Tab-separated table of C-alpha atoms and ligand atoms in Angstrom:
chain	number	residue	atom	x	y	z
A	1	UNK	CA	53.507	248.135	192.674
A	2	UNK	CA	50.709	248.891	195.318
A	3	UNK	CA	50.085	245.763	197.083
A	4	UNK	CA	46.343	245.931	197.538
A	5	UNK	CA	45.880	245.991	193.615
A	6	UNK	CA	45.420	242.748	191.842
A	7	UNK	CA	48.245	241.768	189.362
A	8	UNK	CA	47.491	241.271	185.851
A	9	UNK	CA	49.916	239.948	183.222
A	10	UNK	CA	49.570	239.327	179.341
A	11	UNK	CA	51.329	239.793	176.115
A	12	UNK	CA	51.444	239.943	172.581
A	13	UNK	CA	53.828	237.964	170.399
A	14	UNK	CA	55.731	240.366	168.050
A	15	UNK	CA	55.683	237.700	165.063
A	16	UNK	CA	54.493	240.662	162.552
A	17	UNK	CA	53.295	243.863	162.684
A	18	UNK	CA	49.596	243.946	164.917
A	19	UNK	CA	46.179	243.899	163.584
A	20	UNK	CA	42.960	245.493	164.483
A	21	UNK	CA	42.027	242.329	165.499
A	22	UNK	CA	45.224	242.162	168.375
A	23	UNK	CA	43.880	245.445	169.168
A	24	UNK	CA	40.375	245.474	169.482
A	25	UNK	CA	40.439	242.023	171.070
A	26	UNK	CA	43.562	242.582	173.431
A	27	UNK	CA	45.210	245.817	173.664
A	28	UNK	CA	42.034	248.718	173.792
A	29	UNK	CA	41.088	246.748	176.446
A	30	UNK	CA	43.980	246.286	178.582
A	31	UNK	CA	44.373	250.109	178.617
A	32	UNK	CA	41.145	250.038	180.356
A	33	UNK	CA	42.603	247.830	183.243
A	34	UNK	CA	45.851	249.840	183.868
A	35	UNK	CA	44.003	252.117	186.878
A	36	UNK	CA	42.704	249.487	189.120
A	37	UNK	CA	45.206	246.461	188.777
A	38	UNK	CA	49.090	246.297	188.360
A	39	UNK	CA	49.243	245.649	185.063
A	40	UNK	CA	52.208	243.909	183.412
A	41	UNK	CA	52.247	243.964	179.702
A	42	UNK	CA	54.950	241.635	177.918
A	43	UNK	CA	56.377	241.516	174.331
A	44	UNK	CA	56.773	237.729	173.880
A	45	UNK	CA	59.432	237.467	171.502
A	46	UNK	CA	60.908	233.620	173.302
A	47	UNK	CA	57.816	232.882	171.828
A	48	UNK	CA	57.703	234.704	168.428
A	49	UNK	CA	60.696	232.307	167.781
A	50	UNK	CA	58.665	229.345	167.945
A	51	UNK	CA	58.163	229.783	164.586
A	52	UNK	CA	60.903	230.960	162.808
A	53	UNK	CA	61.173	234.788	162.347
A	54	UNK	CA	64.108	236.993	160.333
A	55	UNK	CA	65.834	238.643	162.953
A	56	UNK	CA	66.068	242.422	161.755
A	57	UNK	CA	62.134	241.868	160.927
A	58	UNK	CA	61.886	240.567	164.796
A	59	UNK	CA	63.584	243.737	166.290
A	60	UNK	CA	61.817	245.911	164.245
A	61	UNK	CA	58.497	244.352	165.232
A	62	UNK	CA	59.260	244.025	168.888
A	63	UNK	CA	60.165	247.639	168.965
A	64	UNK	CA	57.284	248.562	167.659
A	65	UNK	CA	54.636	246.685	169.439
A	66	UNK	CA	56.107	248.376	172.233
A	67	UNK	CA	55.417	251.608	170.912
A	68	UNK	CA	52.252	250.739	169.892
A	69	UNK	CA	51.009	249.848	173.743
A	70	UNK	CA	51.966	253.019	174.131
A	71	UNK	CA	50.448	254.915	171.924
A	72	UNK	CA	47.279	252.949	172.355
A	73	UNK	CA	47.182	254.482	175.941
A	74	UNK	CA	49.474	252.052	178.038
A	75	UNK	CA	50.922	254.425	180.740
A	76	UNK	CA	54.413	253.147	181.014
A	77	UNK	CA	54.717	254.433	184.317
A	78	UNK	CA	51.602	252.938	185.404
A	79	UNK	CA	51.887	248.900	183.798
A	80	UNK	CA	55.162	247.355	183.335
A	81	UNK	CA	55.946	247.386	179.631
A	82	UNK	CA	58.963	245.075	178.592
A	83	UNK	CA	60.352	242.519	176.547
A	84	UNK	CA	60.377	239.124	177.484
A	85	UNK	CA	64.121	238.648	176.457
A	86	UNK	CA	65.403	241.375	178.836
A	87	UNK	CA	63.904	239.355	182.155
A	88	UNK	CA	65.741	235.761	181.794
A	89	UNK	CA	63.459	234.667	184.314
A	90	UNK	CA	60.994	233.531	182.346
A	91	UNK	CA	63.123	231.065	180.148
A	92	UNK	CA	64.704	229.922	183.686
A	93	UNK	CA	61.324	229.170	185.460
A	94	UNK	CA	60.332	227.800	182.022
A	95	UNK	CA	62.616	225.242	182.001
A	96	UNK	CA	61.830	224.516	185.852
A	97	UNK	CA	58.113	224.214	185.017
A	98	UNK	CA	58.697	221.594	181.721
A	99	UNK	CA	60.327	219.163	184.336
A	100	UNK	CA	56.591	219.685	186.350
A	101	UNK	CA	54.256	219.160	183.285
A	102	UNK	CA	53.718	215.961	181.037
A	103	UNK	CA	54.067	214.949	177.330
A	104	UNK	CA	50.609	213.427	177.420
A	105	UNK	CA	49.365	216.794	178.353
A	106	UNK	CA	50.987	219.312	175.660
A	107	UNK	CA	49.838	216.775	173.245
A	108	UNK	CA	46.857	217.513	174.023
A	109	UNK	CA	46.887	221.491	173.519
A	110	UNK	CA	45.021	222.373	170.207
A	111	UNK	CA	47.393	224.774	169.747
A	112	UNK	CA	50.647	223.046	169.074
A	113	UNK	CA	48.444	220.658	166.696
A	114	UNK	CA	46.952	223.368	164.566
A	115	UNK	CA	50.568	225.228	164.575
A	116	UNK	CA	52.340	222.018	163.645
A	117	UNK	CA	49.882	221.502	160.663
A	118	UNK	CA	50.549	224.953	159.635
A	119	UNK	CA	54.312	224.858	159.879
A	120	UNK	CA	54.782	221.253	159.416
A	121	UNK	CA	58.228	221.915	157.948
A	122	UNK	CA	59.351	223.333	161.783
A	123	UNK	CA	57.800	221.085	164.497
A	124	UNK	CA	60.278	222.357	167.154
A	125	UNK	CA	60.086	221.850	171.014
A	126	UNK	CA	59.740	224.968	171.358
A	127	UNK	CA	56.235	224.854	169.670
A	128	UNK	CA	55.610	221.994	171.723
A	129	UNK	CA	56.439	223.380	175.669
A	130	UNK	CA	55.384	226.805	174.309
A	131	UNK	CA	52.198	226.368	177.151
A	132	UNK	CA	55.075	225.686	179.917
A	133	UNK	CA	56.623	229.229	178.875
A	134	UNK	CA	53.813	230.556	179.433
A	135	UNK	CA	52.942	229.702	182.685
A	136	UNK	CA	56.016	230.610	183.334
A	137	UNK	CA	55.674	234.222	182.241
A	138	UNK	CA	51.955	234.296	184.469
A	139	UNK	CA	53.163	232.513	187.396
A	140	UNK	CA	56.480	234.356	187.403
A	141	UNK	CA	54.686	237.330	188.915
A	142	UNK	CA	51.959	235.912	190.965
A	143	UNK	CA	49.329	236.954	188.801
A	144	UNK	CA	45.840	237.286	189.729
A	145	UNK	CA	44.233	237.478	186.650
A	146	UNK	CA	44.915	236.738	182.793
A	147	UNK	CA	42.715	238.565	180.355
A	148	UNK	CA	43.050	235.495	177.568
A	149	UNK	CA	40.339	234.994	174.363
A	150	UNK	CA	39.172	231.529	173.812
A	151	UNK	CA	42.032	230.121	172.174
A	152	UNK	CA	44.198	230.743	174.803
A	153	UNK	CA	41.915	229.294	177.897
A	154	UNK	CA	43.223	225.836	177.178
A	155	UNK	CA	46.897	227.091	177.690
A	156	UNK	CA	45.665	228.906	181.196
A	157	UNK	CA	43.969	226.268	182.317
A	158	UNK	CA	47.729	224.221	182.151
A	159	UNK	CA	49.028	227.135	183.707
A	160	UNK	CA	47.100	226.862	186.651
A	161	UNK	CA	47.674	222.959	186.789
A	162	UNK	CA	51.142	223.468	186.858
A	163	UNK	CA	50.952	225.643	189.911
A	164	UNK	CA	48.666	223.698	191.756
A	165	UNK	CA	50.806	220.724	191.478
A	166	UNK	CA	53.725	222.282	192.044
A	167	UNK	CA	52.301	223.747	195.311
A	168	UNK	CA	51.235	220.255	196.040
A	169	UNK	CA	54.747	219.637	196.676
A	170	UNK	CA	56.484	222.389	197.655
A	171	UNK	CA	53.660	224.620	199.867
A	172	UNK	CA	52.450	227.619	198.622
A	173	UNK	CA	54.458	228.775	195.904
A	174	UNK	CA	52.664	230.457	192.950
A	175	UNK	CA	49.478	232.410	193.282
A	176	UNK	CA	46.795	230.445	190.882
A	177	UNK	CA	45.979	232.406	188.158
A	178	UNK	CA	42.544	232.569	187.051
A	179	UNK	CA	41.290	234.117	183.479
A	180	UNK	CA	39.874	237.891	183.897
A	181	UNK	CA	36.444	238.165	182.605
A	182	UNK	CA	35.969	241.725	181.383
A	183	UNK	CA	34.190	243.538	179.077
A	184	UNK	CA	34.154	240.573	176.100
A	185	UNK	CA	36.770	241.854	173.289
A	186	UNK	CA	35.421	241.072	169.577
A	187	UNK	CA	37.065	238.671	167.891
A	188	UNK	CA	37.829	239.587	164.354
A	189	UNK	CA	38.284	237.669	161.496
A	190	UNK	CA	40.144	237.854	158.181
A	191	UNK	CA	38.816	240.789	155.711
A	192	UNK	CA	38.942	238.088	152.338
A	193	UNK	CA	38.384	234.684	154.266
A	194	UNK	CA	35.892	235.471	157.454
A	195	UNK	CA	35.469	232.026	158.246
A	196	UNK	CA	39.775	232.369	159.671
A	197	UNK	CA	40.486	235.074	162.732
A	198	UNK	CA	42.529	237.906	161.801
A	199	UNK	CA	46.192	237.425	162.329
A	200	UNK	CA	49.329	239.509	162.192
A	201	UNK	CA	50.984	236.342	160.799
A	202	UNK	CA	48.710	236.270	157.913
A	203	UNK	CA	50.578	236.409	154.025
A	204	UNK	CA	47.695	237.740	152.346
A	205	UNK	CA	48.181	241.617	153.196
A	206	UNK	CA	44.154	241.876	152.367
A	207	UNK	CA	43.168	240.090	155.339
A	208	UNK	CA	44.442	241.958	157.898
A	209	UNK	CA	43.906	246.224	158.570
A	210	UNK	CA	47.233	246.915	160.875
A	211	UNK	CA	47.044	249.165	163.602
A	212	UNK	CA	49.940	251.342	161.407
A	213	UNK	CA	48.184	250.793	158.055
A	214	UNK	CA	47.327	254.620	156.346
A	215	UNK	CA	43.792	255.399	155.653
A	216	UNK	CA	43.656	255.303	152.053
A	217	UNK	CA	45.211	251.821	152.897
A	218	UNK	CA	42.317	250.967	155.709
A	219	UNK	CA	39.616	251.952	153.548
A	220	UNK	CA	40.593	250.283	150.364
A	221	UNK	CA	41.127	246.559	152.618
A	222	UNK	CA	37.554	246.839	154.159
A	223	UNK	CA	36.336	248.208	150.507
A	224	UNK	CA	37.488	245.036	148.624
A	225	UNK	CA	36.606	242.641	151.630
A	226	UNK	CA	34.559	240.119	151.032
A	227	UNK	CA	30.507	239.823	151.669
A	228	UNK	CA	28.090	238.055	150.004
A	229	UNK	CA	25.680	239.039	147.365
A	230	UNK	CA	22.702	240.063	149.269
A	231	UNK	CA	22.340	244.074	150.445
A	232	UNK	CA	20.857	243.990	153.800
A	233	UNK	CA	23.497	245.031	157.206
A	234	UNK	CA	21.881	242.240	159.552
A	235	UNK	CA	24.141	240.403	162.202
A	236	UNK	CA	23.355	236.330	161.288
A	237	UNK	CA	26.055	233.518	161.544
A	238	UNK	CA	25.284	233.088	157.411
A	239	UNK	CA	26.302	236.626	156.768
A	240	UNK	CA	29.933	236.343	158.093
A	241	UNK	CA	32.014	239.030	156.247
A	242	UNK	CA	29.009	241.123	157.165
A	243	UNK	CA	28.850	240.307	160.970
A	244	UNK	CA	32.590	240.662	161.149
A	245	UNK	CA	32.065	244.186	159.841
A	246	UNK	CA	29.261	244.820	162.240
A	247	UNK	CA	31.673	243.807	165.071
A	248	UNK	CA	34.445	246.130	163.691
A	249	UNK	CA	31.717	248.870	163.487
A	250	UNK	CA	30.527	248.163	166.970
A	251	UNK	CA	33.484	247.116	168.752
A	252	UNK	CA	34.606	251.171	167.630
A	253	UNK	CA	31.601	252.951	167.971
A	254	UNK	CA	30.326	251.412	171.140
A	255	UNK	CA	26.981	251.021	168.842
A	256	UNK	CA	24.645	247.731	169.366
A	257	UNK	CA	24.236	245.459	166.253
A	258	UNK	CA	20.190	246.510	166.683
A	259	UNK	CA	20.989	250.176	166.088
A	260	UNK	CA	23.841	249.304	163.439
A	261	UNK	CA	20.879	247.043	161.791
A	262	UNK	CA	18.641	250.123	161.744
A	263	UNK	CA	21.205	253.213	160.994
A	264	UNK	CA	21.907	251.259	158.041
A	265	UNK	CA	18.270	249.897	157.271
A	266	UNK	CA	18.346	252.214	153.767
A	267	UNK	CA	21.759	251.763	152.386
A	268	UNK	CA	23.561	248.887	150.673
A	269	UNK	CA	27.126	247.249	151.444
A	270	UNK	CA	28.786	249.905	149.593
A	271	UNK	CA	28.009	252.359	151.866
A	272	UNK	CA	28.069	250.537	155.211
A	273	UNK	CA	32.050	249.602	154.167
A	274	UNK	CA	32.510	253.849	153.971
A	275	UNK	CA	31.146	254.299	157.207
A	276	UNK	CA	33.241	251.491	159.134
A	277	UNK	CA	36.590	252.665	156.858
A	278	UNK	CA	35.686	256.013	158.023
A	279	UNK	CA	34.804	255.017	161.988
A	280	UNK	CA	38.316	252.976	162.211
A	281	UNK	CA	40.438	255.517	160.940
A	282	UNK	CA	39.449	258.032	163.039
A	283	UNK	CA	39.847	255.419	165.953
A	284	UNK	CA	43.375	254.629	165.214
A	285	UNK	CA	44.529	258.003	163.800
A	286	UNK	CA	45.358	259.623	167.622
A	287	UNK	CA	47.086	256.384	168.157
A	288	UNK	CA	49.079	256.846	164.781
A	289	UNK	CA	49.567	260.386	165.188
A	290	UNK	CA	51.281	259.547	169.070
A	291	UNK	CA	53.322	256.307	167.706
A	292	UNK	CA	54.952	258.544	164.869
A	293	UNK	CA	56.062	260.848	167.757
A	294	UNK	CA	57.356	258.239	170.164
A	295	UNK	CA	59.308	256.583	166.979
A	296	UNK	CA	61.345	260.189	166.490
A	297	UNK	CA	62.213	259.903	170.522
A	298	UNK	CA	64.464	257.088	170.576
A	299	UNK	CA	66.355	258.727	174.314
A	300	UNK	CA	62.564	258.363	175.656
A	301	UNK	CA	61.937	254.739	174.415
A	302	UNK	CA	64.924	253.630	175.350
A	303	UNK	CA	64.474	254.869	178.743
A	304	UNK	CA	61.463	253.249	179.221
A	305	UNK	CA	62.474	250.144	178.026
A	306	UNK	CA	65.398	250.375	180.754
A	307	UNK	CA	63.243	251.522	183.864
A	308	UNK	CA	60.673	248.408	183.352
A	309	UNK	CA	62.689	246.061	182.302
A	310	UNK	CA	64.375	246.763	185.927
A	311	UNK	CA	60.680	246.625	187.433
A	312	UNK	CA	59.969	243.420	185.340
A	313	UNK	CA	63.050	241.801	187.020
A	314	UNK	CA	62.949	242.438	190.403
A	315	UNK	CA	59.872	241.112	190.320
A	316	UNK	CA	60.715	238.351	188.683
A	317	UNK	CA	63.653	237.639	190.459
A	318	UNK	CA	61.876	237.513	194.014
A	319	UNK	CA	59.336	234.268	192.754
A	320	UNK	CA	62.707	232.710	190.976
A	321	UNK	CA	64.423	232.608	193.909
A	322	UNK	CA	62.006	231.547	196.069
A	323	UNK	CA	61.630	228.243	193.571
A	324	UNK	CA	65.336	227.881	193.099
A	325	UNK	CA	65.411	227.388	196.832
A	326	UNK	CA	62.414	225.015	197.077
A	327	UNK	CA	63.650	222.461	194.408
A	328	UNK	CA	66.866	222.530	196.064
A	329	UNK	CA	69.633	224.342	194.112
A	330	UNK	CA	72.038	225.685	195.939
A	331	UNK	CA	72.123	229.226	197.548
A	332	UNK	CA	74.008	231.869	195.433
A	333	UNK	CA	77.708	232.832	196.970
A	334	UNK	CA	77.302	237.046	197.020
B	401	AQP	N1	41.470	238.310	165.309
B	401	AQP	C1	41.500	238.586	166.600
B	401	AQP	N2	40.406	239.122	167.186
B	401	AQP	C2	40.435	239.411	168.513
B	401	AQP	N3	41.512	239.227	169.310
B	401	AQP	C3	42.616	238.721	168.753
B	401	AQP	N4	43.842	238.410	169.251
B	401	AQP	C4	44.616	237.918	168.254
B	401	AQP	N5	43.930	237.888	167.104
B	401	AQP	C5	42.678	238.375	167.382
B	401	AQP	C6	44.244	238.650	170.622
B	401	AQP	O1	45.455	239.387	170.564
B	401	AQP	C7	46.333	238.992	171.612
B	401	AQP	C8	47.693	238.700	170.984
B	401	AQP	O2	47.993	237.408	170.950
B	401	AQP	P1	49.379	236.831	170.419
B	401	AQP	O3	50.189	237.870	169.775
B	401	AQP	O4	50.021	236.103	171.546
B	401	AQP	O5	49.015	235.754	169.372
B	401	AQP	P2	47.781	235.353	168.561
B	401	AQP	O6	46.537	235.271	169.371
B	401	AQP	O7	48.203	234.106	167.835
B	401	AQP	O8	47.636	236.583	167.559
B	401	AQP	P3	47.840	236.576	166.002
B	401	AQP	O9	47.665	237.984	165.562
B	401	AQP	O10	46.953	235.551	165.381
B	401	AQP	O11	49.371	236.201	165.869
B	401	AQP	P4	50.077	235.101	164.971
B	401	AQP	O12	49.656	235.407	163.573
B	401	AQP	O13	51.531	235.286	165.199
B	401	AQP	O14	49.590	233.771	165.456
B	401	AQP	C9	45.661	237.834	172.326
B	401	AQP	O15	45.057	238.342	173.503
B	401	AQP	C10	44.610	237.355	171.356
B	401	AQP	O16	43.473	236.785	171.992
C-alpha cells in the first residue's frame, strides 16, 4: 500500500445474501473510492455470528459477498478483499480493546438494544462488545476514514474513544478514525413495509431485491411493493413506498427527484414500477453476468482470497504487535 494514500476500511456482515439496499448504500460506492485511498474491504463474519447463523448457509454467504465486491467493481488487486476470520488479529485486538471500554458505555449503543429486542431469545456478549470488535477491525489498520451510514456513527464515534484513550496512556498508538463523508448513499427501505430499512436479514423475501435476484424476480418484488392509493410520482415524507422508489430510481439513474417528478408527470404507479424494475436490472445485470463467471473460477477466487488475506495480515500484524508490546506482554521467542 502507497503510503501517501489515505486508508479506508469497512465491511459487510455476510448474515444473508446482500440487498440493493447494502449495495446502493455501501458497496457502488466504495468502488468509487478504490483509486485514491487504500481501500480495505472486510467480510465480517466474527460478527455475522452475533446472531446465530447455520454454518453451511454462513460459508456460502461469505463466499459470495466476496464475489459480489468483485463483481460490483472491487479491484482485488487494488483494495484488500478478505475475510475477517482469516486475520486473527482482529478478535486479538478485540479482546485487548473490551478491557479499554466500559459497560456503561455499550449499554448505551442503540444497536445492541434494538438487536436484543429483536433476538431476545440470544442476548449474547458478543452482541453486546460487538462495537469493541469493531474498532478493532478500524483501528487495526490505522484507518483514516470509515465510510459508515447513520446507524453505524454511534459505533464510530466509540471507536474513536477507544483510541483516544488508549493513546492517553500508552502515546500514540492508533490513528483516530474519522467517518468519510462522500457522495451520500440512499438508504433504502423494505419493498412491503417502507417505514423499516432494507435488510439482508429480513424473512419476508418481498422486502428485499438481492443483488443475485433474476429479473423476472426484481420486477415482480418492486411490482407488488407497496404504495399508497393516490397516482402522482412526487418525493414527500407521506408518500414513503413512493419516495423509496424514487431513491431506487435515482440512486441508479443518477436522475434528480425534480426530473423523476416530471418524466413521470403523465403516468400512474403502474408504470413508474416498469421503469425502475427495468432501470435496476440493467444496473445489476453486468454485475450478475461477472459474479456467474467468477463462481465457475474457483483456482482464481481462491487465489485471491490467499494473496489478501496475506496483505490483510501483515498489516494487521504490525499495529498488534506494536500494542502487545505497549500493554506489556512479553516479547515473542523466534
Ligand atoms: N437499506 C439500506 N440502505 C442503504 N444502505 C444500507 N446498508 C445496509 N442496509 C442498507 C449499508 O450496507 C452496509 C452493510 O452493513 P452490514 O452488513 O454490516 O449490516 P447492516 O447495516 O445491518 O445491513 P443489513 O443488510 O441490515 O444486515 P442485517 O440484516 O444482517 O442486519 C453498511 O454500510 C450499511 O450502512
Amino acid at each position: 500500500m502507497g503510503d501517501d494514500k489515505k486508508t479506508i476500511f469497512s465491511g459487510m456482515q455476510p448474515s444473508g445474501f446482500i440487498t440493493l439496499g447494502n449495495y446502493l448504500g455501501a458497496l457502488k460506492n466504495w468502488t468509487l473510492l478504490q483509486d485514491e485511498y487504500n481501500c480495505l474491504y472486510c467480510i465480517v463474519d466474527l460478527h455475522a455470528i452475533t446472531v446465530r447463523q447455520d454454518p453451511a448457509a454462513l460459508r456460502k454467504q461469505s463466499r459470495d459477498l466476496l464475489m459480489q465486491y468483485i463483481a460490483a467493481g472491487l479491484d482485488p488487486e487494488k483494495n484488500i478483499i478478505y475475510y475477517q476470520s482469516h486475520v486473527s488479529g482482529h478478535a486479538e485486538l478485540g479482546w485487548i480493546l473490551n478491557c479499554f471500554t466500559y459497560m456503561g458505555e455499550l449499554s448505551r449503543m442503540t444497536q445492541f438494544k434494538e438487536k436484543s429486542q429483536k433476538h431476545a431469545e440470544n442476548i449474547n456478549a458478543g452482541l453486546f462488545t460487538y462495537p469493541v470488535l469493531m474498532a478493532a477491525d478500524i483501528l487495526l489498520y490505522q484507518t483514516d476514514l470509515v465510510p459508515v451510514g447513520d446507524d453505524q456513527r454511534q459505533h464510530l464515534e466509540m471507536a474513536r474513544d477507544i483510541a483516544i484513550r488508549f493513546n492517553n496512556i500508552y502515546g500514540d498508538v492508533f490513528k483516530v478514525p474519522e467517518a468519510y463523508i462522500g457522495k451520500a448513499g440512499a438508504r433504502i427501505m423494505a419493498l412491503q413495509d417502507p417505514e423499516k430499512k432494507m435488510s439482508k436479514s429480513d424473512e419476508n423475501k418481498n422486502n428485499t431485491i438481492l443483488l443475485l435476484d433474476e429479473p423476472n424476480v426484481i420486477m415482480n418484488k418492486i411490482k407488488r411493493s407497496v404504495t399508497d392509493s393516490g397516482n402522482e410520482i412526487v418525493y414527500r415524507d407521506d408518500k414513503p413506498g413512493i419516495k423509496n422508489l424514487m431513491n431506487i430510481y435515482s440512486a441508479v439513474t443518477g436522475k434528480t427527484n425534480d426530473a423523476i417528478s416530471e418524466e413521470f408527470a403523465n403516468s400512474g404507479y403502474g408504470d413508474f414500477k416498469v421503469a425502475v424494475g427495468e432501470a435496476v436490472v440493467a444496473e445489476l445485470e453486468p454485475l450478475q453476468q461477472k459474479f456467474k463467471e467468477l463462481s465457475k473460477d474457483k483456482k482464481y477466487i481462491d487465489q485471491i482470497i490467499k494473496d489478501n488475506t496475506a496483505k490483510a495480515n501483515y498489516l494487521a500484524s504490525k499495529t498488534l504487535s506494536k500494542v502487545q508490546k505497549k500493554v506489556g506482554f512479553p516479547p515473542k521467542v523466534r
